[in-house]
PDB file of C-alpha atoms and ligand atoms in Angstrom:
ATOM      1  CA  MET A  33      23.991  10.085  10.835  1.00 57.00           C
ATOM      2  CA  LYS A  34      22.478  13.579  10.781  1.00 76.00           C
ATOM      3  CA  THR A  35      21.237  14.445  14.625  1.00 89.00           C
ATOM      4  CA  PHE A  36      17.878  14.772  15.205  1.00 94.00           C
ATOM      5  CA  ASN A  37      15.185  14.863  18.568  1.00 96.00           C
ATOM      6  CA  TYR A  38      13.585  11.770  19.320  1.00 97.00           C
ATOM      7  CA  HIS A  39      10.052  11.466  20.638  1.00 97.00           C
ATOM      8  CA  SER A  40       8.059   8.931  21.915  1.00 97.00           C
ATOM      9  CA  ALA A  41       4.480   9.761  21.614  1.00 98.00           C
ATOM     10  CA  LYS A  42       1.906   7.993  24.206  1.00 97.00           C
ATOM     11  CA  ASP A  43      -1.213   8.768  21.956  1.00 98.00           C
ATOM     12  CA  VAL A  44      -2.154  10.123  18.590  1.00 98.00           C
ATOM     13  CA  LYS A  45      -2.799  13.688  20.472  1.00 97.00           C
ATOM     14  CA  GLU A  46       0.660  14.090  21.687  1.00 98.00           C
ATOM     15  CA  ALA A  47       2.263  12.757  18.361  1.00 98.00           C
ATOM     16  CA  SER A  48       0.049  15.509  16.454  1.00 97.00           C
ATOM     17  CA  LYS A  49       1.108  18.275  18.764  1.00 97.00           C
ATOM     18  CA  LEU A  50       4.815  17.309  18.377  1.00 97.00           C
ATOM     19  CA  SER A  51       4.746  17.554  14.702  1.00 96.00           C
ATOM     20  CA  SER A  52       5.860  20.119  12.201  1.00 93.00           C
ATOM     21  CA  SER A  53       6.946  20.487   8.647  1.00 92.00           C
ATOM     22  CA  ASN A  54      10.480  19.540   9.831  1.00 94.00           C
ATOM     23  CA  SER A  55       9.408  16.006  11.389  1.00 96.00           C
ATOM     24  CA  ALA A  56       8.645  12.749  10.364  1.00 96.00           C
ATOM     25  CA  TYR A  57       6.521  10.061  12.117  1.00 98.00           C
ATOM     26  CA  LEU A  58       8.464   6.768  13.168  1.00 98.00           C
ATOM     27  CA  ALA A  59       6.443   3.636  12.492  1.00 98.00           C
ATOM     28  CA  GLY A  60       8.681   0.674  11.599  1.00 96.00           C
ATOM     29  CA  GLY A  61      11.499   2.962  10.522  1.00 96.00           C
ATOM     30  CA  MET A  62      11.960   0.972   7.470  1.00 96.00           C
ATOM     31  CA  THR A  63      11.912   3.773   5.143  1.00 96.00           C
ATOM     32  CA  THR A  64      12.861   6.766   7.702  1.00 95.00           C
ATOM     33  CA  ILE A  65      15.874   5.387   8.969  1.00 94.00           C
ATOM     34  CA  PRO A  66      17.670   4.400   5.890  1.00 94.00           C
ATOM     35  CA  SER A  67      16.501   7.732   4.338  1.00 94.00           C
ATOM     36  CA  ILE A  68      18.214   9.444   7.173  1.00 93.00           C
ATOM     37  CA  LYS A  69      21.241   7.418   7.251  1.00 92.00           C
ATOM     38  CA  LEU A  70      21.568   7.816   3.276  1.00 92.00           C
ATOM     39  CA  GLY A  71      21.123  11.578   3.423  1.00 91.00           C
ATOM     40  CA  LEU A  72      18.296  11.465   1.551  1.00 92.00           C
ATOM     41  CA  ALA A  73      16.001  13.182   4.252  1.00 92.00           C
ATOM     42  CA  SER A  74      16.743  14.929   7.489  1.00 94.00           C
ATOM     43  CA  TYR A  75      14.164  15.899  10.376  1.00 96.00           C
ATOM     44  CA  ARG A  76      14.504  17.907  13.232  1.00 96.00           C
ATOM     45  CA  ASP A  77      12.105  15.778  15.173  1.00 97.00           C
ATOM     46  CA  VAL A  78      11.319  11.882  14.901  1.00 97.00           C
ATOM     47  CA  ILE A  79       8.139  11.063  16.505  1.00 98.00           C
ATOM     48  CA  ASP A  80       7.930   7.576  17.554  1.00 98.00           C
ATOM     49  CA  ILE A  81       4.546   6.315  17.151  1.00 98.00           C
ATOM     50  CA  LYS A  82       5.003   2.601  17.762  1.00 96.00           C
ATOM     51  CA  GLY A  83       3.902   2.632  21.430  1.00 95.00           C
ATOM     52  CA  ILE A  84       0.498   3.960  20.768  1.00 98.00           C
ATOM     53  CA  LYS A  85      -2.018   1.333  21.184  1.00 96.00           C
ATOM     54  CA  SER A  86      -4.864   2.537  19.453  1.00 97.00           C
ATOM     55  CA  LEU A  87      -2.925   2.593  16.181  1.00 98.00           C
ATOM     56  CA  SER A  88      -2.582  -1.163  16.204  1.00 97.00           C
ATOM     57  CA  GLY A  89      -4.555  -4.123  15.584  1.00 98.00           C
ATOM     58  CA  ILE A  90      -7.113  -5.837  13.170  1.00 98.00           C
ATOM     59  CA  LYS A  91     -10.932  -5.813  13.176  1.00 97.00           C
ATOM     60  CA  VAL A  92     -13.137  -7.730  10.829  1.00 97.00           C
ATOM     61  CA  SER A  93     -16.688  -6.875  10.651  1.00 93.00           C
ATOM     62  CA  GLY A  94     -19.502  -8.096   8.215  1.00 88.00           C
ATOM     63  CA  LYS A  95     -18.580  -5.747   5.559  1.00 95.00           C
ATOM     64  CA  SER A  96     -14.936  -4.747   6.281  1.00 98.00           C
ATOM     65  CA  VAL A  97     -11.187  -5.476   7.469  1.00 98.00           C
ATOM     66  CA  LYS A  98      -9.949  -2.506   9.531  1.00 98.00           C
ATOM     67  CA  ILE A  99      -6.419  -2.744  10.138  1.00 98.00           C
ATOM     68  CA  GLY A 100      -4.582  -0.195  12.523  1.00 98.00           C
ATOM     69  CA  ALA A 101      -1.752   2.138  10.811  1.00 98.00           C
ATOM     70  CA  THR A 102       1.287   0.539  12.922  1.00 98.00           C
ATOM     71  CA  THR A 103       0.128  -3.166  12.477  1.00 98.00           C
ATOM     72  CA  LYS A 104       3.144  -4.691  10.878  1.00 98.00           C
ATOM     73  CA  HIS A 105       3.117  -6.768   7.577  1.00 98.00           C
ATOM     74  CA  VAL A 106       3.565 -10.203   9.405  1.00 98.00           C
ATOM     75  CA  GLU A 107       0.572  -9.599  11.463  1.00 98.00           C
ATOM     76  CA  VAL A 108      -1.680  -9.125   8.735  1.00 98.00           C
ATOM     77  CA  ALA A 109       0.116 -11.838   6.748  1.00 98.00           C
ATOM     78  CA  LYS A 110      -0.715 -14.208   9.859  1.00 98.00           C
ATOM     79  CA  SER A 111      -3.926 -13.129  11.036  1.00 98.00           C
ATOM     80  CA  LYS A 112      -6.568 -15.996  10.540  1.00 97.00           C
ATOM     81  CA  ASP A 113      -9.518 -13.386  10.296  1.00 97.00           C
ATOM     82  CA  VAL A 114      -8.049 -11.390   7.257  1.00 98.00           C
ATOM     83  CA  LYS A 115      -7.219 -15.099   5.706  1.00 97.00           C
ATOM     84  CA  LYS A 116     -10.539 -15.820   5.939  1.00 97.00           C
ATOM     85  CA  ALA A 117     -12.185 -12.466   4.903  1.00 98.00           C
ATOM     86  CA  ILE A 118      -9.932 -11.054   2.279  1.00 98.00           C
ATOM     87  CA  PRO A 119      -7.033 -13.935   1.556  1.00 98.00           C
ATOM     88  CA  SER A 120      -5.658 -12.097  -1.063  1.00 98.00           C
ATOM     89  CA  LEU A 121      -4.687  -9.205   1.249  1.00 98.00           C
ATOM     90  CA  SER A 122      -2.863 -11.620   3.842  1.00 98.00           C
ATOM     91  CA  ALA A 123      -0.823 -13.123   0.737  1.00 98.00           C
ATOM     92  CA  LEU A 124       0.061  -9.596  -0.619  1.00 98.00           C
ATOM     93  CA  ALA A 125       1.456  -9.069   3.145  1.00 98.00           C
ATOM     94  CA  GLU A 126       3.351 -12.570   3.099  1.00 98.00           C
ATOM     95  CA  GLY A 127       4.931 -11.293  -0.380  1.00 97.00           C
ATOM     96  CA  ILE A 128       6.255  -7.844   1.110  1.00 98.00           C
ATOM     97  CA  GLY A 129      10.117  -7.859   1.364  1.00 97.00           C
ATOM     98  CA  ASP A 130      11.854 -10.266   3.581  1.00 96.00           C
ATOM     99  CA  PRO A 131      11.328 -11.609   7.329  1.00 97.00           C
ATOM    100  CA  GLN A 132      13.114  -8.719   8.560  1.00 96.00           C
ATOM    101  CA  VAL A 133      11.076  -5.868   6.783  1.00 97.00           C
ATOM    102  CA  ARG A 134       7.738  -7.679   7.590  1.00 98.00           C
ATOM    103  CA  ASN A 135       8.449  -7.748  11.137  1.00 98.00           C
ATOM    104  CA  ARG A 136       9.088  -3.838  11.034  1.00 97.00           C
ATOM    105  CA  GLY A 137       7.404  -2.249   8.421  1.00 98.00           C
ATOM    106  CA  THR A 138       3.798  -1.109   9.013  1.00 98.00           C
ATOM    107  CA  ILE A 139       0.777  -0.685   6.652  1.00 98.00           C
ATOM    108  CA  GLY A 140       0.315   2.976   7.660  1.00 98.00           C
ATOM    109  CA  GLY A 141       4.119   3.816   7.050  1.00 98.00           C
ATOM    110  CA  SER A 142       3.845   1.901   3.485  1.00 98.00           C
ATOM    111  CA  ILE A 143       0.806   3.856   2.450  1.00 98.00           C
ATOM    112  CA  ALA A 144       1.931   7.215   3.582  1.00 98.00           C
ATOM    113  CA  ASN A 145       5.207   6.724   1.875  1.00 97.00           C
ATOM    114  CA  ASN A 146       3.539   5.786  -1.317  1.00 98.00           C
ATOM    115  CA  ASP A 147       6.395   4.051  -3.213  1.00 97.00           C
ATOM    116  CA  PRO A 148       5.351   3.632  -6.737  1.00 97.00           C
ATOM    117  CA  SER A 149       6.382  -0.174  -6.504  1.00 98.00           C
ATOM    118  CA  ALA A 150       4.832  -0.769  -3.202  1.00 98.00           C
ATOM    119  CA  ASP A 151       1.986  -3.384  -2.828  1.00 98.00           C
ATOM    120  CA  TYR A 152      -0.280  -2.168  -0.124  1.00 98.00           C
ATOM    121  CA  PRO A 153      -1.600   0.847  -2.261  1.00 98.00           C
ATOM    122  CA  SER A 154      -3.013  -1.719  -4.904  1.00 98.00           C
ATOM    123  CA  ALA A 155      -4.750  -3.218  -2.287  1.00 98.00           C
ATOM    124  CA  CYS A 156      -6.035   0.119  -0.961  1.00 98.00           C
ATOM    125  CA  ILE A 157      -7.440   1.051  -4.724  1.00 98.00           C
ATOM    126  CA  ALA A 158      -8.777  -2.578  -5.525  1.00 98.00           C
ATOM    127  CA  LEU A 159     -10.511  -3.041  -2.120  1.00 98.00           C
ATOM    128  CA  ASN A 160     -12.191   0.384  -2.054  1.00 98.00           C
ATOM    129  CA  ALA A 161     -10.378   1.249   1.162  1.00 98.00           C
ATOM    130  CA  VAL A 162     -10.864   4.421   3.497  1.00 98.00           C
ATOM    131  CA  ILE A 163      -7.959   5.773   5.103  1.00 98.00           C
ATOM    132  CA  HIS A 164      -8.982   6.747   8.593  1.00 98.00           C
ATOM    133  CA  THR A 165      -6.629   9.867   9.760  1.00 98.00           C
ATOM    134  CA  ASN A 166      -6.831  11.658  13.166  1.00 97.00           C
ATOM    135  CA  SER A 167      -8.949  14.281  11.263  1.00 96.00           C
ATOM    136  CA  ARG A 168     -10.951  12.761   8.189  1.00 98.00           C
ATOM    137  CA  LYS A 169     -11.715   9.931   6.469  1.00 98.00           C
ATOM    138  CA  ILE A 170     -10.050   9.635   2.760  1.00 98.00           C
ATOM    139  CA  GLU A 171     -11.154   7.344  -0.313  1.00 98.00           C
ATOM    140  CA  ALA A 172      -8.319   5.652  -1.506  1.00 98.00           C
ATOM    141  CA  GLU A 173      -8.934   7.087  -4.967  1.00 96.00           C
ATOM    142  CA  LYS A 174      -8.202  10.710  -3.594  1.00 98.00           C
ATOM    143  CA  PHE A 175      -5.539   9.548  -1.477  1.00 98.00           C
ATOM    144  CA  PHE A 176      -2.656   8.333  -3.763  1.00 98.00           C
ATOM    145  CA  LYS A 177      -1.968  11.596  -5.355  1.00 97.00           C
ATOM    146  CA  GLY A 178       1.620  10.796  -7.431  1.00 96.00           C
ATOM    147  CA  MET A 179       5.307   9.517  -6.903  1.00 96.00           C
ATOM    148  CA  PHE A 180       5.913   9.666  -3.208  1.00 96.00           C
ATOM    149  CA  GLU A 181       2.807  11.620  -2.435  1.00 97.00           C
ATOM    150  CA  THR A 182      -0.344  11.454  -0.524  1.00 98.00           C
ATOM    151  CA  ALA A 183      -3.296  13.611   0.337  1.00 98.00           C
ATOM    152  CA  LEU A 184      -1.931  13.640   4.005  1.00 97.00           C
ATOM    153  CA  LYS A 185      -1.539  17.197   5.288  1.00 96.00           C
ATOM    154  CA  SER A 186       1.564  18.323   7.136  1.00 94.00           C
ATOM    155  CA  GLY A 187       1.419  16.187  10.564  1.00 95.00           C
ATOM    156  CA  GLU A 188      -1.745  14.205   9.604  1.00 97.00           C
ATOM    157  CA  ILE A 189      -1.601  10.914  11.137  1.00 98.00           C
ATOM    158  CA  ILE A 190      -3.042   7.766   9.568  1.00 98.00           C
ATOM    159  CA  GLU A 191      -5.194   5.806  12.298  1.00 98.00           C
ATOM    160  CA  ALA A 192      -6.452   2.916  10.256  1.00 98.00           C
ATOM    161  CA  ILE A 193      -7.132   1.650   6.618  1.00 98.00           C
ATOM    162  CA  GLU A 194     -10.811   0.104   6.202  1.00 98.00           C
ATOM    163  CA  PHE A 195     -10.748  -2.401   3.337  1.00 98.00           C
ATOM    164  CA  SER A 196     -14.190  -3.512   1.888  1.00 98.00           C
ATOM    165  CA  ILE A 197     -14.626  -7.359   1.756  1.00 98.00           C
ATOM    166  CA  PRO A 198     -14.959  -8.169  -1.894  1.00 98.00           C
ATOM    167  CA  GLN A 199     -16.825 -11.214  -3.246  1.00 98.00           C
ATOM    168  CA  LYS A 200     -13.545 -12.666  -4.816  1.00 97.00           C
ATOM    169  CA  SER A 201      -9.904 -11.256  -5.141  1.00 98.00           C
ATOM    170  CA  ASN A 202      -6.479 -12.000  -6.172  1.00 98.00           C
ATOM    171  CA  TYR A 203      -3.228 -10.170  -6.425  1.00 98.00           C
ATOM    172  CA  GLN A 204      -0.109 -10.982  -8.747  1.00 98.00           C
ATOM    173  CA  LYS A 205       3.111  -9.564  -9.023  1.00 97.00           C
ATOM    174  CA  TYR A 206       6.693  -9.970 -10.386  1.00 97.00           C
ATOM    175  CA  PRO A 207       8.916  -9.104  -7.367  1.00 97.00           C
ATOM    176  CA  ASN A 208      11.824  -7.207  -7.995  1.00 95.00           C
ATOM    177  CA  PRO A 209      14.542 -10.151  -7.017  1.00 93.00           C
ATOM    178  CA  ALA A 210      16.407  -7.936  -4.781  1.00 93.00           C
ATOM    179  CA  SER A 211      13.760  -6.192  -2.765  1.00 93.00           C
ATOM    180  CA  ARG A 212      10.558  -7.929  -3.581  1.00 96.00           C
ATOM    181  CA  TYR A 213       9.162  -4.372  -4.231  1.00 97.00           C
ATOM    182  CA  ALA A 214       6.856  -5.155  -7.445  1.00 98.00           C
ATOM    183  CA  ILE A 215       8.414  -4.457 -11.071  1.00 98.00           C
ATOM    184  CA  VAL A 216       4.377  -4.727 -11.815  1.00 98.00           C
ATOM    185  CA  GLY A 217       1.602  -5.642  -9.428  1.00 98.00           C
ATOM    186  CA  VAL A 218      -2.029  -6.366 -10.489  1.00 98.00           C
ATOM    187  CA  TYR A 219      -4.616  -6.587  -7.606  1.00 98.00           C
ATOM    188  CA  VAL A 220      -8.060  -7.631  -9.111  1.00 98.00           C
ATOM    189  CA  ALA A 221     -11.108  -7.429  -6.796  1.00 98.00           C
ATOM    190  CA  LYS A 222     -14.577  -8.376  -7.597  1.00 98.00           C
ATOM    191  CA  HIS A 223     -17.343  -6.531  -5.668  1.00 98.00           C
ATOM    192  CA  LYS A 224     -21.131  -6.366  -6.049  1.00 95.00           C
ATOM    193  CA  SER A 225     -21.216  -3.429  -7.666  1.00 93.00           C
ATOM    194  CA  ALA A 226     -18.074  -3.479 -10.013  1.00 97.00           C
ATOM    195  CA  VAL A 227     -14.618  -4.787 -10.287  1.00 98.00           C
ATOM    196  CA  ASN A 228     -11.688  -2.955  -9.554  1.00 98.00           C
ATOM    197  CA  VAL A 229      -8.170  -3.738 -11.275  1.00 98.00           C
ATOM    198  CA  ALA A 230      -5.257  -1.709  -9.148  1.00 98.00           C
ATOM    199  CA  VAL A 231      -1.800  -1.648 -10.989  1.00 98.00           C
ATOM    200  CA  THR A 232       1.200  -0.915  -8.986  1.00 98.00           C
ATOM    201  CA  GLY A 233       4.901  -0.890 -10.126  1.00 98.00           C
ATOM    202  CA  ALA A 234       4.144  -0.091 -13.929  1.00 98.00           C
ATOM    203  CA  LYS A 235       3.737   3.812 -13.768  1.00 98.00           C
ATOM    204  CA  SER A 236       4.852   6.690 -11.255  1.00 97.00           C
ATOM    205  CA  CYS A 237       1.834   6.058  -9.040  1.00 98.00           C
ATOM    206  CA  VAL A 238      -0.782   3.146  -8.422  1.00 98.00           C
ATOM    207  CA  TYR A 239      -3.582   3.603 -10.499  1.00 98.00           C
ATOM    208  CA  ASN A 240      -7.134   1.722 -11.168  1.00 98.00           C
ATOM    209  CA  ASP A 241      -7.159   0.934 -14.701  1.00 98.00           C
ATOM    210  CA  LYS A 242     -10.471   1.760 -15.923  1.00 97.00           C
ATOM    211  CA  ASP A 243     -10.828   0.022 -19.262  1.00 97.00           C
ATOM    212  CA  LEU A 244      -9.749  -3.550 -17.454  1.00 98.00           C
ATOM    213  CA  SER A 245     -12.260  -2.315 -14.567  1.00 98.00           C
ATOM    214  CA  LYS A 246     -15.103  -1.799 -17.212  1.00 98.00           C
ATOM    215  CA  ALA A 247     -14.142  -5.040 -19.076  1.00 98.00           C
ATOM    216  CA  LEU A 248     -14.105  -7.353 -16.342  1.00 98.00           C
ATOM    217  CA  SER A 249     -17.228  -5.329 -14.490  1.00 98.00           C
ATOM    218  CA  ASN A 250     -19.242  -6.448 -17.970  1.00 97.00           C
ATOM    219  CA  ASN A 251     -18.003 -10.014 -18.003  1.00 97.00           C
ATOM    220  CA  PHE A 252     -15.563 -11.385 -15.271  1.00 97.00           C
ATOM    221  CA  SER A 253     -13.638 -14.005 -17.334  1.00 97.00           C
ATOM    222  CA  SER A 254     -10.050 -13.635 -18.387  1.00 95.00           C
ATOM    223  CA  SER A 255     -11.110 -13.581 -22.016  1.00 96.00           C
ATOM    224  CA  SER A 256     -12.513 -10.155 -21.322  1.00 96.00           C
ATOM    225  CA  VAL A 257      -8.992  -9.197 -20.724  1.00 97.00           C
ATOM    226  CA  ASP A 258      -8.045  -9.976 -24.342  1.00 94.00           C
ATOM    227  CA  ALA A 259      -9.722  -7.117 -25.796  1.00 92.00           C
ATOM    228  CA  VAL A 260      -8.240  -4.415 -23.808  1.00 97.00           C
ATOM    229  CA  ARG A 261      -5.228  -2.329 -25.073  1.00 95.00           C
ATOM    230  CA  ILE A 262      -2.777  -1.256 -22.599  1.00 96.00           C
ATOM    231  CA  SER A 263      -0.759   1.501 -23.477  1.00 95.00           C
ATOM    232  CA  SER A 264       2.859   1.689 -22.503  1.00 96.00           C
ATOM    233  CA  SER A 265       3.487   5.572 -22.843  1.00 94.00           C
ATOM    234  CA  GLU A 266       3.258   6.520 -19.225  1.00 94.00           C
ATOM    235  CA  MET A 267       4.794   3.436 -18.218  1.00 97.00           C
ATOM    236  CA  ASN A 268       8.266   3.059 -16.224  1.00 96.00           C
ATOM    237  CA  SER A 269      11.193   1.856 -18.116  1.00 97.00           C
ATOM    238  CA  ASP A 270      14.207   0.926 -16.348  1.00 95.00           C
ATOM    239  CA  VAL A 271      17.085  -1.668 -15.789  1.00 94.00           C
ATOM    240  CA  HIS A 272      14.433  -4.298 -14.630  1.00 94.00           C
ATOM    241  CA  ALA A 273      11.843  -4.067 -17.334  1.00 96.00           C
ATOM    242  CA  SER A 274      11.175  -1.757 -20.404  1.00 97.00           C
ATOM    243  CA  ALA A 275       7.638   0.338 -20.546  1.00 98.00           C
ATOM    244  CA  GLU A 276       6.331  -2.328 -23.139  1.00 97.00           C
ATOM    245  CA  TYR A 277       7.089  -5.432 -20.997  1.00 97.00           C
ATOM    246  CA  ARG A 278       5.349  -3.851 -18.097  1.00 98.00           C
ATOM    247  CA  ALA A 279       2.364  -3.099 -20.369  1.00 98.00           C
ATOM    248  CA  ASN A 280       2.358  -6.606 -21.291  1.00 97.00           C
ATOM    249  CA  MET A 281       2.647  -7.585 -17.581  1.00 97.00           C
ATOM    250  CA  VAL A 282      -0.217  -5.902 -16.716  1.00 98.00           C
ATOM    251  CA  LYS A 283      -2.374  -7.723 -19.051  1.00 97.00           C
ATOM    252  CA  VAL A 284      -0.956 -11.246 -18.153  1.00 97.00           C
ATOM    253  CA  PHE A 285      -1.090 -10.652 -14.555  1.00 98.00           C
ATOM    254  CA  ALA A 286      -4.821  -9.455 -14.866  1.00 98.00           C
ATOM    255  CA  LYS A 287      -5.693 -12.604 -16.675  1.00 98.00           C
ATOM    256  CA  LYS A 288      -3.697 -14.577 -13.965  1.00 98.00           C
ATOM    257  CA  ALA A 289      -5.502 -12.792 -11.382  1.00 98.00           C
ATOM    258  CA  VAL A 290      -8.902 -13.489 -12.801  1.00 98.00           C
ATOM    259  CA  GLU A 291      -8.299 -16.955 -13.428  1.00 97.00           C
ATOM    260  CA  ALA A 292      -7.025 -17.598  -9.652  1.00 97.00           C
ATOM    261  CA  CYS A 293      -9.866 -15.586  -7.915  1.00 96.00           C
TER     262      CYS A 293
HETATM  263  C1  FAD B 497      14.890  -4.286   1.926  1.00 66.54           C
HETATM  264  C2  FAD B 497      13.600  -3.401   1.777  1.00 66.54           C
HETATM  265  C3  FAD B 497      12.169  -4.258   1.145  1.00 66.54           C
HETATM  266  C4  FAD B 497      11.128  -3.973   0.775  1.00 66.54           C
HETATM  267  N1  FAD B 497      10.095  -4.559   0.055  1.00 66.54           N
HETATM  268  C5  FAD B 497       9.002  -4.046   0.174  1.00 66.54           C
HETATM  269  C6  FAD B 497       8.010  -4.925  -0.804  1.00 66.54           C
HETATM  270  O1  FAD B 497       8.383  -5.797  -1.390  1.00 66.54           O
HETATM  271  N2  FAD B 497       6.740  -4.299  -0.979  1.00 66.54           N
HETATM  272  C7  FAD B 497       6.416  -3.362  -0.486  1.00 66.54           C
HETATM  273  O2  FAD B 497       5.154  -2.845  -0.380  1.00 66.54           O
HETATM  274  N3  FAD B 497       6.934  -2.539   0.570  1.00 66.54           N
HETATM  275  C8  FAD B 497       8.487  -3.031   0.533  1.00 66.54           C
HETATM  276  N4  FAD B 497       9.155  -2.626   1.380  1.00 66.54           N
HETATM  277  C9  FAD B 497       8.588  -1.147   2.503  1.00 66.54           C
HETATM  278  C10 FAD B 497       8.229  -1.416   3.818  1.00 66.54           C
HETATM  279  O3  FAD B 497       7.436  -2.641   3.612  1.00 66.54           O
HETATM  280  C11 FAD B 497       7.813  -0.577   4.548  1.00 66.54           C
HETATM  281  O4  FAD B 497       6.466  -0.665   4.397  1.00 66.54           O
HETATM  282  C12 FAD B 497       8.015   1.007   4.155  1.00 66.54           C
HETATM  283  O5  FAD B 497       9.587   0.914   4.086  1.00 66.54           O
HETATM  284  C13 FAD B 497       7.432   2.088   5.142  1.00 66.54           C
HETATM  285  O6  FAD B 497       8.378   1.804   6.561  1.00 66.54           O
HETATM  286  P1  FAD B 497       7.752   1.401   7.823  1.00 66.54           P
HETATM  287  O7  FAD B 497       6.273   1.254   7.841  1.00 66.54           O
HETATM  288  O8  FAD B 497       8.379   1.232   8.748  1.00 66.54           O
HETATM  289  O9  FAD B 497       7.574   3.123   8.115  1.00 66.54           O
HETATM  290  P2  FAD B 497       8.381   4.476   8.403  1.00 66.54           P
HETATM  291  O10 FAD B 497       9.679   4.252   7.736  1.00 66.54           O
HETATM  292  O11 FAD B 497       8.669   4.351  10.011  1.00 66.54           O
HETATM  293  O12 FAD B 497       7.710   5.836   7.962  1.00 66.54           O
HETATM  294  C14 FAD B 497       7.694   6.024   6.656  1.00 66.54           C
HETATM  295  C15 FAD B 497       6.878   7.280   6.406  1.00 66.54           C
HETATM  296  O13 FAD B 497       5.700   6.971   6.660  1.00 66.54           O
HETATM  297  C16 FAD B 497       5.156   7.964   7.675  1.00 66.54           C
HETATM  298  N5  FAD B 497       4.324   7.393   8.153  1.00 66.54           N
HETATM  299  C17 FAD B 497       4.683   6.384   9.211  1.00 66.54           C
HETATM  300  N6  FAD B 497       3.471   5.979   9.844  1.00 66.54           N
HETATM  301  C18 FAD B 497       2.412   7.001   9.719  1.00 66.54           C
HETATM  302  C19 FAD B 497       1.184   7.273  10.142  1.00 66.54           C
HETATM  303  N7  FAD B 497       0.407   6.279  10.790  1.00 66.54           N
HETATM  304  N8  FAD B 497       0.695   8.421   9.732  1.00 66.54           N
HETATM  305  C20 FAD B 497       1.246   9.363   8.774  1.00 66.54           C
HETATM  306  N9  FAD B 497       2.515   9.162   8.341  1.00 66.54           N
HETATM  307  C21 FAD B 497       3.111   7.888   8.665  1.00 66.54           C
HETATM  308  C22 FAD B 497       6.467   8.631   8.146  1.00 66.54           C
HETATM  309  O14 FAD B 497       6.257  10.106   8.693  1.00 66.54           O
HETATM  310  C23 FAD B 497       7.779   8.481   7.008  1.00 66.54           C
HETATM  311  O15 FAD B 497       7.429   9.586   6.339  1.00 66.54           O
HETATM  312  C24 FAD B 497      10.413  -2.611   1.785  1.00 66.54           C
HETATM  313  C25 FAD B 497      11.447  -2.222   2.366  1.00 66.54           C
HETATM  314  C26 FAD B 497      12.792  -2.457   2.543  1.00 66.54           C
HETATM  315  C27 FAD B 497      13.682  -1.716   3.535  1.00 66.54           C
END
């Protein structure tokens, strides 16, 4: 284990002040700690943000669900308010990892990490989320930049994620049998103005499938999915699933999600 300086920040201002190009925030530690232990990452300063009260909690208003960055997956899964407003979002949280991961992992840590197979990024895209940071608001479509890459600047802190409440939505995934990360996950959300179909696990970064979204915006029926061609050319191919298999899964899950809405 590499050595580092541990800091426990009392508020966002202090956390931000302590940050540098050689630091990491500690939310649940579900990625940060194993990365340090395995020698995949090393930091001079690790800044614990778990004790910052303003970063945790769930607020539901008429049009949106706002979730504080250090809110744990289990809290989203169990929240009666989230279940009522966006049932697919609490179901997604319930399907993350195992009880240990859900009791430590946080929504802010998940989206800051932007693992190509993580579940929450698809919810952010499908539910037109706005990422509130300590310096600005970022639309989800502009937040997820590439593999493990986001629009966050060095030291910028996610404070909350605000999801628009859709008319209908559903998330389908094929979980990795060991970790439960999505080998492919498809989140369909029907808003008043349009439908979003966000896909995770299939490519190097979560994306909104424009063709599926357009077809379902014109006619919200699983039969609309049949006419859409899903190219496998940029899809991941590994021991779990070939690119062609993943492309087929996107279509199958898009249909299933529409039928389950
Ligand atoms: C065994 C296992 C199984 C898993 N299965 C799944 C799964 O099925 N689906 C899924 O989606 N995920 C899964 N995960 C990921 C998990 O859910 C966590 O969300 C993820 O590991 C991030 O952990 P964390 O929230 O504890 O953040 P940390 O590990 O504390 O931090 C991760 C990164 O985010 C940064 N960060 C944290 N909070 C903030 C913030 N507020 N602002 C800015 N940057 C921040 C940190 O600097 C660090 O770089 C799994 C993880 C494990 C270990």
